Amino acid sequence: MQRLKSCLPLFGVVAFYLFVTGLRSGGYIKAYYVQVLMFAFINAMVTMGLNLVNGVSGQFSIGQAGFVAIGAYASATVTTLMFNFSALPELVKPFVFLFSILCAGAAAGVFGYLTGKPSLRLKGDYLAIVTLAFGEVIRAVIRLIPHVGGPRGFSGIPRYSNLAWILTFFTLTVWVLRNYTGSSFGRACISCREDELAAETMGIDTTRYKVQAFMIGAIISGVAGALLAHVLAYLHPDQFSYLRSIDFLVYLYAGGAGTITGSILGAVILTILPEMLRFLSGWRLVIYGLALVLMMLYRPGGLSGGKELPFLTLKVRSTLRGAEK
């Protein structure tokens, strides 16, 4: 019974997919709205990765769009330049697509390590400046590579991502982060956030855990970038500017930093809200801004209020129960 109960969130995701697919097949919603949903879940993945860095480990990174760009371009390079994706047999395409996502995550993880190792000894504003500069350097380097389109952009990418792929990786991300946060590694990261000096005194290698969290956040962003590339079918360096990194920060803090629930709420609501207000033309940005101001005034801890959904805290609860016994 307990095992069946633990599978309920997974059943919920499957039911959501079938519901949306049914509405789309019946002509009740347009393909455009399904695409908005896909962007919302991709943004939620990046925001959850950023939450591990900013919300759980207590660092302040503002260059997450750089890792999304690395993942997007790496995946597009594999499917477009290494393999002629459109000419492949249908049976082979899923494996090549998964390989491209694997390459995207690995490339973003390597750059996450190379960036995090020297820079995570910095704190506060200094770390923010370094990560911001990293994002801009990545964008500038992409402009200098003619094989991926340079400043003209990377076109001809196969449009292979769909809601099923995105929900699969979204669910996998939630599962990985829930277990990581509830593990001893996650507890060590939280101790770094609460009091780094005290954590070091207790024998915790704070630099190691911060770099580890930074790398995992980068890998998740890279995978999200790969999915994004195969939804858009076109990439341009300006899509990954520092303004995009600021968007992810807004999603995180509006939803509630430090929680997976808040990361998902913030990203999904703030991705869908501007599209719902599109009928207001220019006024939609005014209302969007006012909504953010009101949200911060009346919910300074974010929409989640620092709380997780029950199925995201199972490991923590079981640990506490074990301690009580």
CSV table of N, CA and C in Angstrom, one decimal, residues 125-235:
chain,number,residue,atom,x,y,z
A,125,ASP,N,28.2,39.0,-3.8
A,125,ASP,CA,28.2,39.8,-5.0
A,125,ASP,C,29.3,39.4,-5.9
A,126,TYR,N,30.5,38.9,-5.4
A,126,TYR,CA,31.6,38.6,-6.2
A,126,TYR,C,31.3,37.3,-7.0
A,127,LEU,N,30.6,36.3,-6.3
A,127,LEU,CA,30.3,35.1,-7.0
A,127,LEU,C,29.2,35.4,-8.1
A,128,ALA,N,28.3,36.3,-7.8
A,128,ALA,CA,27.3,36.7,-8.8
A,128,ALA,C,27.9,37.3,-10.0
A,129,ILE,N,28.9,38.2,-9.8
A,129,ILE,CA,29.6,38.8,-11.0
A,129,ILE,C,30.3,37.8,-11.8
A,130,VAL,N,30.9,36.8,-11.2
A,130,VAL,CA,31.7,35.8,-11.9
A,130,VAL,C,30.7,35.0,-12.8
A,131,THR,N,29.6,34.5,-12.2
A,131,THR,CA,28.7,33.7,-12.9
A,131,THR,C,28.0,34.5,-14.0
A,132,LEU,N,27.7,35.8,-13.8
A,132,LEU,CA,27.1,36.6,-14.8
A,132,LEU,C,28.1,36.7,-16.0
A,133,ALA,N,29.4,36.9,-15.7
A,133,ALA,CA,30.4,37.1,-16.7
A,133,ALA,C,30.5,35.7,-17.5
A,134,PHE,N,30.4,34.6,-16.8
A,134,PHE,CA,30.5,33.3,-17.4
A,134,PHE,C,29.4,33.2,-18.5
A,135,GLY,N,28.2,33.5,-18.1
A,135,GLY,CA,27.1,33.5,-19.1
A,135,GLY,C,27.3,34.3,-20.3
A,136,GLU,N,27.9,35.5,-20.1
A,136,GLU,CA,28.1,36.4,-21.2
A,136,GLU,C,29.3,35.9,-22.1
A,137,VAL,N,30.3,35.3,-21.4
A,137,VAL,CA,31.5,34.7,-22.2
A,137,VAL,C,31.0,33.6,-23.1
A,138,ILE,N,30.1,32.7,-22.6
A,138,ILE,CA,29.6,31.6,-23.4
A,138,ILE,C,28.9,32.1,-24.6
A,139,ARG,N,28.1,33.2,-24.4
A,139,ARG,CA,27.3,33.8,-25.5
A,139,ARG,C,28.3,34.3,-26.5
A,140,ALA,N,29.3,35.0,-26.1
A,140,ALA,CA,30.3,35.6,-27.0
A,140,ALA,C,31.0,34.5,-27.8
A,141,VAL,N,31.4,33.4,-27.1
A,141,VAL,CA,32.1,32.3,-27.8
A,141,VAL,C,31.3,31.7,-28.8
A,142,ILE,N,30.0,31.5,-28.5
A,142,ILE,CA,29.1,30.9,-29.5
A,142,ILE,C,29.0,31.7,-30.8
A,143,ARG,N,29.1,33.1,-30.6
A,143,ARG,CA,29.0,33.9,-31.8
A,143,ARG,C,30.2,33.8,-32.7
A,144,LEU,N,31.3,33.2,-32.1
A,144,LEU,CA,32.6,33.1,-32.9
A,144,LEU,C,32.7,31.7,-33.6
A,145,ILE,N,31.7,30.9,-33.4
A,145,ILE,CA,31.8,29.5,-33.9
A,145,ILE,C,30.9,29.4,-35.2
A,146,PRO,N,31.5,29.5,-36.4
A,146,PRO,CA,30.7,29.5,-37.6
A,146,PRO,C,29.9,28.2,-37.8
A,147,HIS,N,30.4,27.0,-37.3
A,147,HIS,CA,29.8,25.8,-37.5
A,147,HIS,C,28.4,25.7,-36.9
A,148,VAL,N,28.1,26.5,-35.8
A,148,VAL,CA,26.8,26.5,-35.2
A,148,VAL,C,26.0,27.7,-35.5
A,149,GLY,N,26.4,28.4,-36.6
A,149,GLY,CA,25.7,29.5,-37.1
A,149,GLY,C,26.2,30.9,-36.7
A,150,GLY,N,27.1,30.9,-35.7
A,150,GLY,CA,27.7,32.2,-35.2
A,150,GLY,C,26.6,33.2,-34.8
A,151,PRO,N,26.8,34.4,-35.2
A,151,PRO,CA,25.8,35.5,-34.9
A,151,PRO,C,24.4,35.3,-35.6
A,152,ARG,N,24.5,34.5,-36.7
A,152,ARG,CA,23.2,34.3,-37.5
A,152,ARG,C,22.3,33.3,-36.8
A,153,GLY,N,22.8,32.5,-35.9
A,153,GLY,CA,21.9,31.5,-35.3
A,153,GLY,C,22.0,30.2,-35.9
A,154,PHE,N,21.6,29.2,-35.1
A,154,PHE,CA,21.7,27.7,-35.5
A,154,PHE,C,20.3,27.3,-36.0
A,155,SER,N,20.2,27.0,-37.3
A,155,SER,CA,18.9,26.6,-37.8
A,155,SER,C,19.0,25.2,-38.3
A,156,GLY,N,17.8,24.6,-38.6
A,156,GLY,CA,17.8,23.2,-39.1
A,156,GLY,C,17.8,22.2,-38.1
A,157,ILE,N,17.5,22.6,-36.8
A,157,ILE,CA,17.5,21.6,-35.7
A,157,ILE,C,16.2,20.8,-35.8
A,158,PRO,N,16.3,19.5,-35.7
A,158,PRO,CA,15.0,18.7,-35.7
A,158,PRO,C,14.1,19.0,-34.6
A,159,ARG,N,12.8,19.2,-34.9
A,159,ARG,CA,11.8,19.5,-33.8
A,159,ARG,C,11.3,18.2,-33.3
A,160,TYR,N,12.1,17.6,-32.3
A,160,TYR,CA,11.8,16.3,-31.9
A,160,TYR,C,11.2,16.2,-30.4
A,161,SER,N,11.5,17.3,-29.6
A,161,SER,CA,11.0,17.3,-28.3
A,161,SER,C,9.5,17.4,-28.3
A,162,ASN,N,8.8,16.7,-27.4
A,162,ASN,CA,7.4,16.9,-27.3
A,162,ASN,C,7.0,16.8,-25.8
A,163,LEU,N,5.7,16.9,-25.5
A,163,LEU,CA,5.3,17.0,-24.1
A,163,LEU,C,5.7,15.7,-23.3
A,164,ALA,N,5.7,14.5,-24.0
A,164,ALA,CA,6.0,13.3,-23.3
A,164,ALA,C,7.5,13.3,-22.9
A,165,TRP,N,8.4,13.7,-23.8
A,165,TRP,CA,9.8,13.7,-23.5
A,165,TRP,C,10.0,14.7,-22.4
A,166,ILE,N,9.4,15.9,-22.5
A,166,ILE,CA,9.7,16.9,-21.5
A,166,ILE,C,9.1,16.5,-20.1
A,167,LEU,N,8.0,15.9,-20.0
A,167,LEU,CA,7.4,15.5,-18.8
A,167,LEU,C,8.3,14.3,-18.2
A,168,THR,N,8.8,13.5,-19.0
A,168,THR,CA,9.7,12.4,-18.5
A,168,THR,C,10.9,13.0,-17.8
A,169,PHE,N,11.6,13.9,-18.5
A,169,PHE,CA,12.8,14.5,-17.9
A,169,PHE,C,12.4,15.4,-16.7
A,170,PHE,N,11.3,16.1,-16.8
A,170,PHE,CA,10.8,16.9,-15.6
A,170,PHE,C,10.6,16.0,-14.4
A,171,THR,N,10.0,14.9,-14.6
A,171,THR,CA,9.7,13.9,-13.5
A,171,THR,C,11.0,13.4,-12.9
A,172,LEU,N,12.0,13.1,-13.9
A,172,LEU,CA,13.3,12.5,-13.4
A,172,LEU,C,14.0,13.6,-12.6
A,173,THR,N,13.9,14.8,-13.0
A,173,THR,CA,14.6,15.9,-12.3
A,173,THR,C,14.0,16.1,-10.9
A,174,VAL,N,12.7,16.0,-10.8
A,174,VAL,CA,12.1,16.1,-9.5
A,174,VAL,C,12.5,15.0,-8.6
A,175,TRP,N,12.6,13.8,-9.1
A,175,TRP,CA,12.9,12.6,-8.4
A,175,TRP,C,14.4,12.7,-7.9
A,176,VAL,N,15.3,13.1,-8.8
A,176,VAL,CA,16.7,13.2,-8.4
A,176,VAL,C,16.9,14.3,-7.4
A,177,LEU,N,16.3,15.4,-7.5
A,177,LEU,CA,16.5,16.5,-6.6
A,177,LEU,C,15.9,16.2,-5.2
A,178,ARG,N,14.7,15.6,-5.2
A,178,ARG,CA,14.1,15.2,-4.0
A,178,ARG,C,15.0,14.3,-3.2
A,179,ASN,N,15.5,13.3,-3.8
A,179,ASN,CA,16.4,12.3,-3.2
A,179,ASN,C,17.8,12.9,-2.8
A,180,TYR,N,18.3,13.8,-3.6
A,180,TYR,CA,19.5,14.5,-3.3
A,180,TYR,C,19.4,15.4,-2.1
A,181,THR,N,18.3,16.2,-2.1
A,181,THR,CA,18.1,17.1,-1.0
A,181,THR,C,17.8,16.4,0.3
A,182,GLY,N,17.2,15.2,0.2
A,182,GLY,CA,16.9,14.5,1.4
A,182,GLY,C,18.1,13.6,1.9
A,183,SER,N,19.2,13.5,1.1
A,183,SER,CA,20.3,12.7,1.5
A,183,SER,C,21.3,13.4,2.3
A,184,SER,N,22.3,12.7,2.8
A,184,SER,CA,23.3,13.4,3.6
A,184,SER,C,24.1,14.5,2.8
A,185,PHE,N,24.2,14.3,1.4
A,185,PHE,CA,24.8,15.3,0.6
A,185,PHE,C,24.0,16.6,0.6
A,186,GLY,N,22.6,16.4,0.5
A,186,GLY,CA,21.8,17.6,0.6
A,186,GLY,C,21.8,18.3,1.9
A,187,ARG,N,21.8,17.5,3.0
A,187,ARG,CA,21.9,18.1,4.3
A,187,ARG,C,23.2,18.9,4.5
A,188,ALA,N,24.3,18.3,3.9
A,188,ALA,CA,25.6,19.1,3.9
A,188,ALA,C,25.5,20.4,3.2
A,189,CYS,N,24.8,20.4,2.1
A,189,CYS,CA,24.6,21.6,1.3
A,189,CYS,C,23.8,22.7,2.1
A,190,ILE,N,22.7,22.2,2.8
A,190,ILE,CA,21.9,23.0,3.6
A,190,ILE,C,22.7,23.6,4.8
A,191,SER,N,23.6,22.8,5.3
A,191,SER,CA,24.5,23.3,6.4
A,191,SER,C,25.4,24.4,5.9
A,192,CYS,N,25.8,24.3,4.7
A,192,CYS,CA,26.7,25.4,4.1
A,192,CYS,C,25.9,26.7,4.0
A,193,ARG,N,24.6,26.5,3.6
A,193,ARG,CA,23.7,27.7,3.5
A,193,ARG,C,23.5,28.3,4.9
A,194,GLU,N,23.2,27.5,5.9
A,194,GLU,CA,22.9,28.1,7.2
A,194,GLU,C,24.0,28.7,7.9
A,195,ASP,N,25.2,28.1,7.9
A,195,ASP,CA,26.4,28.6,8.6
A,195,ASP,C,27.6,27.9,8.0
A,196,GLU,N,28.3,28.5,7.1
A,196,GLU,CA,29.4,27.8,6.4
A,196,GLU,C,30.5,27.6,7.4
A,197,LEU,N,30.8,28.5,8.3
A,197,LEU,CA,31.9,28.4,9.2
A,197,LEU,C,31.6,27.2,10.2
A,198,ALA,N,30.4,27.1,10.7
A,198,ALA,CA,30.0,26.1,11.6
A,198,ALA,C,30.1,24.7,10.9
A,199,ALA,N,29.7,24.7,9.6
A,199,ALA,CA,29.7,23.4,8.8
A,199,ALA,C,31.2,23.0,8.7
A,200,GLU,N,32.1,23.9,8.4
A,200,GLU,CA,33.5,23.5,8.3
A,200,GLU,C,34.1,23.0,9.6
A,201,THR,N,33.6,23.7,10.7
A,201,THR,CA,34.1,23.2,12.0
A,201,THR,C,33.6,21.8,12.3
A,202,MET,N,32.5,21.4,11.8
A,202,MET,CA,32.0,20.0,12.0
A,202,MET,C,32.6,19.0,11.0
A,203,GLY,N,33.6,19.5,10.2
A,203,GLY,CA,34.3,18.6,9.3
A,203,GLY,C,33.7,18.5,7.9
A,204,ILE,N,32.8,19.3,7.5
A,204,ILE,CA,32.1,19.3,6.2
A,204,ILE,C,33.0,20.0,5.2
A,205,ASP,N,33.4,19.4,4.1
A,205,ASP,CA,34.1,20.1,3.1
A,205,ASP,C,33.2,20.9,2.3
A,206,THR,N,33.0,22.2,2.7
A,206,THR,CA,32.0,23.1,2.1
A,206,THR,C,32.2,23.3,0.6
A,207,THR,N,33.5,23.5,0.2
A,207,THR,CA,33.8,23.7,-1.2
A,207,THR,C,33.4,22.6,-2.1
A,208,ARG,N,33.6,21.4,-1.6
A,208,ARG,CA,33.3,20.2,-2.3
A,208,ARG,C,31.8,20.1,-2.6
A,209,TYR,N,31.0,20.3,-1.5
A,209,TYR,CA,29.5,20.2,-1.7
A,209,TYR,C,29.0,21.3,-2.5
A,210,LYS,N,29.5,22.5,-2.4
A,210,LYS,CA,29.0,23.6,-3.2
A,210,LYS,C,29.3,23.4,-4.7
A,211,VAL,N,30.5,22.9,-5.0
A,211,VAL,CA,30.9,22.5,-6.4
A,211,VAL,C,30.0,21.4,-6.9
A,212,GLN,N,29.7,20.4,-6.0
A,212,GLN,CA,28.8,19.3,-6.4
A,212,GLN,C,27.4,19.8,-6.8
A,213,ALA,N,26.9,20.7,-5.9
A,213,ALA,CA,25.5,21.3,-6.2
A,213,ALA,C,25.5,22.1,-7.5
A,214,PHE,N,26.6,22.9,-7.7
A,214,PHE,CA,26.8,23.7,-8.8
A,214,PHE,C,26.8,22.9,-10.1
A,215,MET,N,27.5,21.7,-10.1
A,215,MET,CA,27.6,20.9,-11.2
A,215,MET,C,26.2,20.2,-11.5
A,216,ILE,N,25.5,19.8,-10.5
A,216,ILE,CA,24.2,19.1,-10.7
A,216,ILE,C,23.2,20.1,-11.3
A,217,GLY,N,23.3,21.4,-10.8
A,217,GLY,CA,22.4,22.4,-11.3
A,217,GLY,C,22.7,22.7,-12.8
A,218,ALA,N,24.0,22.7,-13.1
A,218,ALA,CA,24.4,22.9,-14.5
A,218,ALA,C,24.0,21.8,-15.4
A,219,ILE,N,24.1,20.5,-14.9
A,219,ILE,CA,23.7,19.4,-15.7
A,219,ILE,C,22.2,19.5,-16.0
A,220,ILE,N,21.4,19.8,-15.0
A,220,ILE,CA,19.9,19.9,-15.2
A,220,ILE,C,19.6,21.0,-16.2
A,221,SER,N,20.3,22.1,-16.1
A,221,SER,CA,20.1,23.2,-17.1
A,221,SER,C,20.5,22.8,-18.5
A,222,GLY,N,21.6,22.0,-18.6
A,222,GLY,CA,22.0,21.6,-19.9
A,222,GLY,C,21.0,20.6,-20.5
A,223,VAL,N,20.4,19.7,-19.7
A,223,VAL,CA,19.4,18.8,-20.3
A,223,VAL,C,18.2,19.6,-20.7
A,224,ALA,N,17.8,20.6,-19.9
A,224,ALA,CA,16.7,21.5,-20.2
A,224,ALA,C,16.9,22.2,-21.5
A,225,GLY,N,18.2,22.7,-21.7
A,225,GLY,CA,18.6,23.4,-22.9
A,225,GLY,C,18.4,22.5,-24.1
A,226,ALA,N,18.8,21.2,-24.0
A,226,ALA,CA,18.7,20.2,-25.1
A,226,ALA,C,17.2,20.1,-25.5
A,227,LEU,N,16.4,19.9,-24.5
A,227,LEU,CA,14.9,19.8,-24.8
A,227,LEU,C,14.4,21.1,-25.5
A,228,LEU,N,14.9,22.2,-25.0
A,228,LEU,CA,14.4,23.5,-25.6
A,228,LEU,C,14.9,23.6,-27.1
A,229,ALA,N,16.1,23.2,-27.3
A,229,ALA,CA,16.6,23.3,-28.7
A,229,ALA,C,15.7,22.6,-29.7
A,230,HIS,N,15.2,21.4,-29.2
A,230,HIS,CA,14.4,20.6,-30.1
A,230,HIS,C,12.9,20.9,-30.1
A,231,VAL,N,12.6,21.9,-29.3
A,231,VAL,CA,11.2,22.4,-29.4
A,231,VAL,C,11.2,23.6,-30.3
A,232,LEU,N,12.3,24.5,-30.2
A,232,LEU,CA,12.3,25.7,-31.0
A,232,LEU,C,12.8,25.5,-32.4
A,233,ALA,N,13.7,24.5,-32.6
A,233,ALA,CA,14.3,24.1,-33.9
A,233,ALA,C,15.2,25.3,-34.4
A,234,TYR,N,15.4,26.2,-33.6
A,234,TYR,CA,16.3,27.3,-34.0
A,234,TYR,C,16.9,27.9,-32.7
A,235,LEU,N,18.3,28.2,-32.8
A,235,LEU,CA,18.9,28.8,-31.6
A,235,LEU,C,19.6,30.1,-32.0
